[in-house]
Coordinates of C-alpha atoms and ligand atoms in Angstrom, one line a residue:
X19 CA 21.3 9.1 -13.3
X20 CA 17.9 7.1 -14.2
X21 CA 17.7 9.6 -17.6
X22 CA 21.3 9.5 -18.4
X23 CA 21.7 5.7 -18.4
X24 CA 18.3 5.3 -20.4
X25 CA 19.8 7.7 -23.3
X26 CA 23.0 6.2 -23.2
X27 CA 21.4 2.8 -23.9
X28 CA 18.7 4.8 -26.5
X29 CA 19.7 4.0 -29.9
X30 CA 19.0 -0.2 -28.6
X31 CA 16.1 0.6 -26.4
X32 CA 14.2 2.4 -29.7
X33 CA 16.1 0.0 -31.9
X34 CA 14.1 -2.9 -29.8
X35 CA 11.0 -1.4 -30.0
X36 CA 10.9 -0.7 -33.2
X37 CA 11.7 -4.8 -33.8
X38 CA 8.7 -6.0 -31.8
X39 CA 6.6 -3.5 -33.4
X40 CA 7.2 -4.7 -36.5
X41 CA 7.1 -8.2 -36.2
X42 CA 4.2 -8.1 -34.0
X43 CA 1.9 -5.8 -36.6
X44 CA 2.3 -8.8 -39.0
X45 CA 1.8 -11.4 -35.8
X46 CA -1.3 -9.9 -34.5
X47 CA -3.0 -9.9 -37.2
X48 CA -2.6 -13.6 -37.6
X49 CA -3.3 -14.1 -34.3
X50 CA -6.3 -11.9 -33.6
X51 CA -8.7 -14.3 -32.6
X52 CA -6.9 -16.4 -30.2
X53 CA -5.2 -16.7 -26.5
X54 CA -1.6 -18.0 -27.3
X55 CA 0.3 -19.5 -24.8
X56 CA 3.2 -20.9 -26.9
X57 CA 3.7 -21.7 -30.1
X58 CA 3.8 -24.8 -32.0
X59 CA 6.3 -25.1 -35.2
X60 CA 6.4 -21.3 -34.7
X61 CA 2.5 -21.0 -34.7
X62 CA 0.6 -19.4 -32.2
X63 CA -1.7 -22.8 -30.0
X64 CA -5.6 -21.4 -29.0
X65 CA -6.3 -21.2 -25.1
X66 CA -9.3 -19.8 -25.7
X67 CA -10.0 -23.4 -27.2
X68 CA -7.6 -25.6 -25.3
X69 CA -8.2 -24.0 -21.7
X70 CA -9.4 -20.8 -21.3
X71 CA -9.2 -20.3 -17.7
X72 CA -5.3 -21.2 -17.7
X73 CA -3.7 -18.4 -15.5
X74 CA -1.4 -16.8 -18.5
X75 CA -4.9 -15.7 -20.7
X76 CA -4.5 -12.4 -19.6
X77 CA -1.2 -11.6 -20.8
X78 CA -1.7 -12.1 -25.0
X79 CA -4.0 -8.8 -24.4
X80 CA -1.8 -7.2 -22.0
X81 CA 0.9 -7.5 -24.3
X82 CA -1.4 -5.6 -27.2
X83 CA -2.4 -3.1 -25.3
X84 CA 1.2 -2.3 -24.3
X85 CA 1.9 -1.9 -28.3
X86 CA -1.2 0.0 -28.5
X87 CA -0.5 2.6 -25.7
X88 CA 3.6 2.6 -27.2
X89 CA 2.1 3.2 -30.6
X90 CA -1.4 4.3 -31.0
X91 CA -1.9 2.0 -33.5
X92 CA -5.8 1.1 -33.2
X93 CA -5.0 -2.7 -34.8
X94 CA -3.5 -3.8 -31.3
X95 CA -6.3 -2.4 -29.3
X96 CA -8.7 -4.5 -31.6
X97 CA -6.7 -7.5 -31.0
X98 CA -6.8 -6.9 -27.1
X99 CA -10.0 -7.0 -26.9
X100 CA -11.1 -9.2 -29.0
X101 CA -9.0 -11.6 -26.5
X102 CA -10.8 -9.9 -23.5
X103 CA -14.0 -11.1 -24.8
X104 CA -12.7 -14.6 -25.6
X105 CA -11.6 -14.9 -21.7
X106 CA -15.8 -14.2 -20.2
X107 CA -15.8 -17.8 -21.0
X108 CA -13.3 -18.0 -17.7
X109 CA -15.3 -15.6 -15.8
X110 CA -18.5 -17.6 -16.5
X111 CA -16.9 -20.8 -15.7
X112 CA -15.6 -19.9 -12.8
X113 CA -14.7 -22.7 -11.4
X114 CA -11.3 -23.0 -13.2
X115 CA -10.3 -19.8 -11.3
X116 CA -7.9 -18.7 -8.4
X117 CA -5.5 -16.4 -7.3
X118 CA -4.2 -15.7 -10.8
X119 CA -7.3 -13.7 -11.5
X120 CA -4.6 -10.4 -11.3
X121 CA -3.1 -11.8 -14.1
X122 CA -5.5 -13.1 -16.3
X123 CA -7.8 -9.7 -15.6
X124 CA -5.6 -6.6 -14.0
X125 CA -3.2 -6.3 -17.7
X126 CA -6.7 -7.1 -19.9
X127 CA -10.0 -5.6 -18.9
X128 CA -8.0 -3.4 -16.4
X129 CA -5.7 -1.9 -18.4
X130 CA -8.7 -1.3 -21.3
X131 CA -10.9 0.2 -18.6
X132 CA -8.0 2.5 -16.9
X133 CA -7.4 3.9 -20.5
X134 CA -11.3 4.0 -22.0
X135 CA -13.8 3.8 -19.1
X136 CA -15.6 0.7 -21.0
X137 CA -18.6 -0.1 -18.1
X138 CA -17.6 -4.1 -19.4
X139 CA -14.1 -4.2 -19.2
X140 CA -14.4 -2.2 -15.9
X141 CA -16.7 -5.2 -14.6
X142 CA -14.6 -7.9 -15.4
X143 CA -11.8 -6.4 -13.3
X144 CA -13.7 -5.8 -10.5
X145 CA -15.8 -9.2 -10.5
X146 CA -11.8 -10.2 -10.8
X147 CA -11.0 -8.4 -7.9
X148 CA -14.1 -9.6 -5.9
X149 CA -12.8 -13.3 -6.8
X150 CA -9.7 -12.3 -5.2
X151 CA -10.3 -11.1 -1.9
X152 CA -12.5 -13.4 -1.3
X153 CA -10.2 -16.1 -1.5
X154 CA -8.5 -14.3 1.9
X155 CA -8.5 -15.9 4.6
X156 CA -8.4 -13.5 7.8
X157 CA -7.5 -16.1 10.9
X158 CA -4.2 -17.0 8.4
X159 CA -3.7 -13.7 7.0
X160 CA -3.1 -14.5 3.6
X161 CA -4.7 -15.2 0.3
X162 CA -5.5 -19.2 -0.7
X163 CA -3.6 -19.5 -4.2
X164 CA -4.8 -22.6 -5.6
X165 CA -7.9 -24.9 -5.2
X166 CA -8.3 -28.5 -4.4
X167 CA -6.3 -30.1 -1.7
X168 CA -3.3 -27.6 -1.3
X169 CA -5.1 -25.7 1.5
X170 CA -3.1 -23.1 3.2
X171 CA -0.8 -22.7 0.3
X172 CA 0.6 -19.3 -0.8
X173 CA 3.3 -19.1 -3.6
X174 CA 5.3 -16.2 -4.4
X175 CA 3.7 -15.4 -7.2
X176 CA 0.6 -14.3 -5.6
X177 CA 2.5 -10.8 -5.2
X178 CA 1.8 -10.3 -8.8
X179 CA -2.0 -10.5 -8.4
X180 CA -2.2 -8.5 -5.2
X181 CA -2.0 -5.1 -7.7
X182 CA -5.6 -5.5 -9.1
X183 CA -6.4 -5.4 -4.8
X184 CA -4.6 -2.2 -4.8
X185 CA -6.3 -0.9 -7.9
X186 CA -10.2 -2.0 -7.1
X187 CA -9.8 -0.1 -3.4
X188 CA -8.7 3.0 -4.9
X189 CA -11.7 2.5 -8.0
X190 CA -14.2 1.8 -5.4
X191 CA -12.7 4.2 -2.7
X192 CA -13.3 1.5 -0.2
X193 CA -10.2 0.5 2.1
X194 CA -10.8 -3.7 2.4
X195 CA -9.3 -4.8 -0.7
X196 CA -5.9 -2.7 0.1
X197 CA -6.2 -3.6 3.7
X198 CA -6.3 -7.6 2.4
X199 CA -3.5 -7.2 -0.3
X200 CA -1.5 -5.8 1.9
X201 CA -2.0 -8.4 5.3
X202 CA -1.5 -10.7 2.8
X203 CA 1.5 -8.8 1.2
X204 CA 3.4 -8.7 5.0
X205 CA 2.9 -12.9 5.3
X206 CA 4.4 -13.6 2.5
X207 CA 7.6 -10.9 3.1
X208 CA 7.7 -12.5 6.3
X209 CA 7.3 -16.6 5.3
X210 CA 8.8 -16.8 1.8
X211 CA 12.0 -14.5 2.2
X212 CA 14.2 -16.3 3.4
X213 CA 16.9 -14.7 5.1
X214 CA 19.5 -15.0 2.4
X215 CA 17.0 -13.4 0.6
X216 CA 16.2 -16.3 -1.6
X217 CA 12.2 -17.3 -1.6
X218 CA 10.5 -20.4 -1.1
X219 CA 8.0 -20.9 -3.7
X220 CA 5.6 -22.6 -1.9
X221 CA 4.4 -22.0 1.6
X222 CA 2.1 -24.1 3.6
X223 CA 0.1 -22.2 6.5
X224 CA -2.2 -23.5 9.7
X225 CA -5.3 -21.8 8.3
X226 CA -6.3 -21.1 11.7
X227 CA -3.5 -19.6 13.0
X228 CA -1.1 -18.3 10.0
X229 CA 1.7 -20.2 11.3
X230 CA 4.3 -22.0 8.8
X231 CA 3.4 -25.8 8.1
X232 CA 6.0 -26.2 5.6
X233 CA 8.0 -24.9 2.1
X234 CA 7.9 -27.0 -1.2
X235 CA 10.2 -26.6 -3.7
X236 CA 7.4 -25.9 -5.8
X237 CA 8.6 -25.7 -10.3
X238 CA 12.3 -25.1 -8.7
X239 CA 14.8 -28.0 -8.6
X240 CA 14.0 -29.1 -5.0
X241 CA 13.2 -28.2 -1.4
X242 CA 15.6 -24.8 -0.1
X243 CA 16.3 -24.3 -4.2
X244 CA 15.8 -20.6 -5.9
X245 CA 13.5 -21.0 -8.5
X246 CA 14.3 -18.1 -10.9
X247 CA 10.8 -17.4 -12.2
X248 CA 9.8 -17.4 -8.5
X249 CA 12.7 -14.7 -7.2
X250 CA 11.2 -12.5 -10.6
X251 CA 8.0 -13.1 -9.1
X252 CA 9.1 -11.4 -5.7
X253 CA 11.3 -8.7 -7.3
X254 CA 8.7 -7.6 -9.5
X255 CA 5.9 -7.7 -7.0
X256 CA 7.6 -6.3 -4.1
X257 CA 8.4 -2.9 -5.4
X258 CA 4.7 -2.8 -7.2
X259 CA 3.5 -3.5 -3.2
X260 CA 5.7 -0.4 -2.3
X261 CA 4.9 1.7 -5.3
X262 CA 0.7 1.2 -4.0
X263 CA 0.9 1.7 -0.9
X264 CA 4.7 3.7 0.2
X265 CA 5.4 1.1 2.7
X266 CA 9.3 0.9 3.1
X267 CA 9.5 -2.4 4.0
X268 CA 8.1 -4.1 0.6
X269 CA 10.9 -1.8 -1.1
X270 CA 13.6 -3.2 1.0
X271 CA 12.4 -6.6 0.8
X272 CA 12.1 -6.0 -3.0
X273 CA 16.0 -4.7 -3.4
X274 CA 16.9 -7.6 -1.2
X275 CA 15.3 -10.0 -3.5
X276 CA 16.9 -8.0 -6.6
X277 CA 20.4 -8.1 -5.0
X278 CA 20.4 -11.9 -4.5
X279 CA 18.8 -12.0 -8.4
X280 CA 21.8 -9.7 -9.7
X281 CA 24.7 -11.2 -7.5
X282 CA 23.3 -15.0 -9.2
X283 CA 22.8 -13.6 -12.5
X284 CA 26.4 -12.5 -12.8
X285 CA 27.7 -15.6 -11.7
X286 CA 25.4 -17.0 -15.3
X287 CA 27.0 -14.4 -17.3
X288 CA 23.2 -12.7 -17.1
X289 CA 22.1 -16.2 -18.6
X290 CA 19.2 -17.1 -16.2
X291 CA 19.2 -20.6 -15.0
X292 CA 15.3 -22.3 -14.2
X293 CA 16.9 -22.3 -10.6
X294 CA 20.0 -20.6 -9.6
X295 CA 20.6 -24.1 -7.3
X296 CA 20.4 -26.3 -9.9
X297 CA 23.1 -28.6 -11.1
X298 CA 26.1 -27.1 -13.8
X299 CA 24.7 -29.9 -16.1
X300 CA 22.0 -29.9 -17.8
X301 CA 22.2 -26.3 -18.3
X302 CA 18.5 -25.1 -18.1
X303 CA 17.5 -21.7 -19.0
X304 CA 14.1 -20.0 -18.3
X305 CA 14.3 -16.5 -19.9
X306 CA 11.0 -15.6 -18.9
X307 CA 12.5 -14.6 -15.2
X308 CA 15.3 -12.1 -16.7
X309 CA 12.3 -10.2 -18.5
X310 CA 10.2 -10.1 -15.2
X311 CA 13.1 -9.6 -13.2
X312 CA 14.5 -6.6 -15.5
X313 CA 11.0 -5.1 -15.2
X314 CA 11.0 -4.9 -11.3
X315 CA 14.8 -4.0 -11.7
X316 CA 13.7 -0.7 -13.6
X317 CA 10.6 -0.2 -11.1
X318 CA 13.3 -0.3 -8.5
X319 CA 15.4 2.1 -10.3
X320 CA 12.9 4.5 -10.2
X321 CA 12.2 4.6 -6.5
X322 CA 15.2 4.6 -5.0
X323 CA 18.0 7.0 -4.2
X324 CA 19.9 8.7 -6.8
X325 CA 23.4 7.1 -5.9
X326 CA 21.4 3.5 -6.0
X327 CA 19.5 3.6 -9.6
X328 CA 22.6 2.3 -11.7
X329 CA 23.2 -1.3 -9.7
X330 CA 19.1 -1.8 -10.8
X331 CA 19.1 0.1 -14.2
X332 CA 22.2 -1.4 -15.6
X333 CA 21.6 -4.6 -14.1
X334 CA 17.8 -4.7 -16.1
X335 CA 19.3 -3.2 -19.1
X336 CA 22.4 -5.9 -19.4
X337 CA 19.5 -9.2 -18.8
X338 CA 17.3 -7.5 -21.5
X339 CA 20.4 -6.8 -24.2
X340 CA 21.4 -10.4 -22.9
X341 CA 18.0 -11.3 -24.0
X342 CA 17.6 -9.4 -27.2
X343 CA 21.4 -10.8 -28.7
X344 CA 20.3 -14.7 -27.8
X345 CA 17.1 -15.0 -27.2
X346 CA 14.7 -12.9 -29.2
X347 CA 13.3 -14.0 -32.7
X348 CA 11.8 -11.3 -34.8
X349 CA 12.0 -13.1 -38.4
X350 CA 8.2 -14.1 -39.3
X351 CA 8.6 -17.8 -39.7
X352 CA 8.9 -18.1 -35.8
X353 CA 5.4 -16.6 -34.1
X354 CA 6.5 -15.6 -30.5
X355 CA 9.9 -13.2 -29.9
X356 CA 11.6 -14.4 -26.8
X357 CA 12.9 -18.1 -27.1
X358 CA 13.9 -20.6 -24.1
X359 CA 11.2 -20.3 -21.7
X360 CA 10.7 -23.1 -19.0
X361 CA 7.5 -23.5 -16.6
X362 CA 9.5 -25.9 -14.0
X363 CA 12.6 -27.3 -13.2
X364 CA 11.3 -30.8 -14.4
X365 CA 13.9 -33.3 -16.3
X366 CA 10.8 -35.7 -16.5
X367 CA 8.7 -33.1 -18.9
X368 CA 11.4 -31.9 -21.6
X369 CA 8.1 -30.7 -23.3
X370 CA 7.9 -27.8 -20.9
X371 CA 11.3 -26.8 -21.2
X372 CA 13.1 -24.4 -23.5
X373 CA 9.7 -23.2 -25.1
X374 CA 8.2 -20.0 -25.9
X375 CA 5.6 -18.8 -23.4
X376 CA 3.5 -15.5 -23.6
X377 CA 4.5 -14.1 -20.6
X378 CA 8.2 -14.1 -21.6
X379 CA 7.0 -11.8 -25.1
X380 CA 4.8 -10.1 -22.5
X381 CA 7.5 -9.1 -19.8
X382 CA 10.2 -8.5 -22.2
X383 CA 8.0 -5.9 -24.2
X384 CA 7.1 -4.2 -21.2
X385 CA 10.6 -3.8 -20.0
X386 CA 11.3 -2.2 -23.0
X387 CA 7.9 0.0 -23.2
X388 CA 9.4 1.2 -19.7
X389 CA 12.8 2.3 -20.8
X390 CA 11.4 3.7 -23.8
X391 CA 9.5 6.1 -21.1
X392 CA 6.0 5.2 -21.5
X393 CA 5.0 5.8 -18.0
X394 CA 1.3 3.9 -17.1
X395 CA 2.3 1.2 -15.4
X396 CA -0.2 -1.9 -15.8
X397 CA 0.2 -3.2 -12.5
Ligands
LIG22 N1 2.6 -18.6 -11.9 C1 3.2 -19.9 -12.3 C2 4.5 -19.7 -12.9 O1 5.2 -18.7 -12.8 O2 4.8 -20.7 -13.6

């Protein structure tokens, strides 16, 4: 079912590819020696300069390296790590770090050591992965996100940095990274997901005790709201937890989260709301969730039953042409392909709104890197 739906869909899916390969040849180039994060009148902005230990830095290399292992071509790899480099200022700062260290480091040096064996790049992933466990904390059972003030937090999108865990215990053959990933993993299934399968973003813990303090509504529109970007988050990270380590829980949790994504994004015509409880007006999009989303979509696709792949397939491959019709730019005047991202529900902040943002280019690409077939999987 999986193979028949993909070639069905082929002529777009190569069609696609062939799009962002193009325009990104041209892009990278122009952009080698920076960390974009958006772009400003359609040029790519400098984190390396602005802030280089913002939490998105990993994903302009990720996003090469992608293009180079979908087409060989040696320019990408060049750019990738030229980026990797440009983000040991991070490392060497470290103070600016937390919890996103998976995804400033796993999709960067991780993916360039899992494909070369560079002694470097294999460094920064683990001193990554070092920075991540020990942020755990074991009377709470769970993993601190941020710094400052907001002890006992966990957000949701600490499932996405749990992989580099997964990957650093098998690398080291040593059992505590998995063993913290995935006490953390079974705190968040059980205080985020709620039980219509919507998620909190923010959870607050007892750090002695692991028990729930309270949920914030976090960059949704308010307290008991679905932040898109958020349910993505858990999709996507769910079924990676199950892919690492088999457990059938974390695949169920993961199809629960998908069915509540699917069931709200037909409701949007497959348009993704920044919250699928916000108000009808203003209509706010963030794109950057259906590219996430329609990437753990395809991962579930792939490990479930044969009579239950076409619900996830079809349901990735309709956000992703929904994205590619509306949403994508691949003219040169306009540096970054996928259009309409927003970091927050916040009315207050039209600057963050309705803006290209790397991980949207970098999600988007990688859905269509899976459906073209390329099978290492980054996370
Ligand atoms: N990880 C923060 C966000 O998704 O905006």
């Amino acid at each position: 079912m999986y193979n028949k739906i993909v070639s069905e869909n082929k002529e777009w899916i190569d069609g696609v590819w062939e799009k962002i390969d193009k325009k990104m040849k041209t892009v990278s180039e122009l952009s080698k020696d920076k960390i974009p994060y958006t772009t400003v009148n359609g040029v790519h902005n400098n984190m390396a300069k602005d802030d280089v230990s913002w939490w998105t830095n990993g994903f302009w290399s990720g996003f090469m390296w992608l293009l180079y292992v979908g087409t060989g071509d040696e320019r990408y790899r060049a750019v990738a790590e030229t980026a990797e480099n440009l983000l040991d200022a991070a490392l060497e700062d470290y103070d600016g770090l937390h919890h996103d260290v998976g995804f400033m480091w796993h999709i960067s040096a991780g993916v360039n050591y899992r494909l070369f064996g560079g002694k470097k790049s294999r460094l920064r992933a683990t001193y990554a992965a070092n920075i991540l466990a020990s942020r755990y904390n074991p009377d709470g059972r769970f993993i601190r996100s941020w710094n400052g003030d907001n002890r006992g937090w966990v957000i949701i999108d600490s499932m996405m940095n749990i992989p580099l865990l997964y990957w650093a215990s098998e690398e080291y053959d040593d059992n505590r990274f998995k063993a913290v990933a995935l006490s953390h993993a079974e705190t968040v299934m059980k205080n985020h997901v709620r039980a219509d399968a919507t998620v909190h973003h923010i959870v607050k813990l007892d750090e002695e005790t692991g028990e729930f303090v309270e949920a914030f509504g976090g960059q949704g529109c308010g307290l008991g709201s679905a932040w898109t970007r958020g349910q993505a988050w858990a999709v996507y990270g769910f079924i990676l937890s199950y892919i690492h380590t088999g457990r059938q829980e974390f695949l169920d949790t993961a199809k629960r989260v998908a069915n509540m994504f699917i069931a709200n994004a037909s409701a949007n015509d497959w348009v993704i709301p920044i919250d699928f409880r916000q108000p009808e007006e203003p209509r706010l999009i963030d794109t950057t969730a259906a590219a996430i989303a329609a990437c753990g979509m395809i991962e579930i696709a792939k490990s479930v039953g044969e009579n239950e792949k076409k619900l996830y397939l079809k349901s990735a491959i309709r956000l992703l042409k929904t994205l590619d019709e509306r949403f994508c730019d691949y003219g040169l005047e306009e540096q970054s392909i996928l259009q309409m991202g927003s970091e927050a529900y916040r009315l207050e902040q039209p600057e963050k709104i309705h803006i290209p943002i790397i991980y949207g280019d970098y999600f988007f690409t990688e859905a269509i890197y899976k459906l073209k077939g390329f099978d290492m999987l980054f996370w």
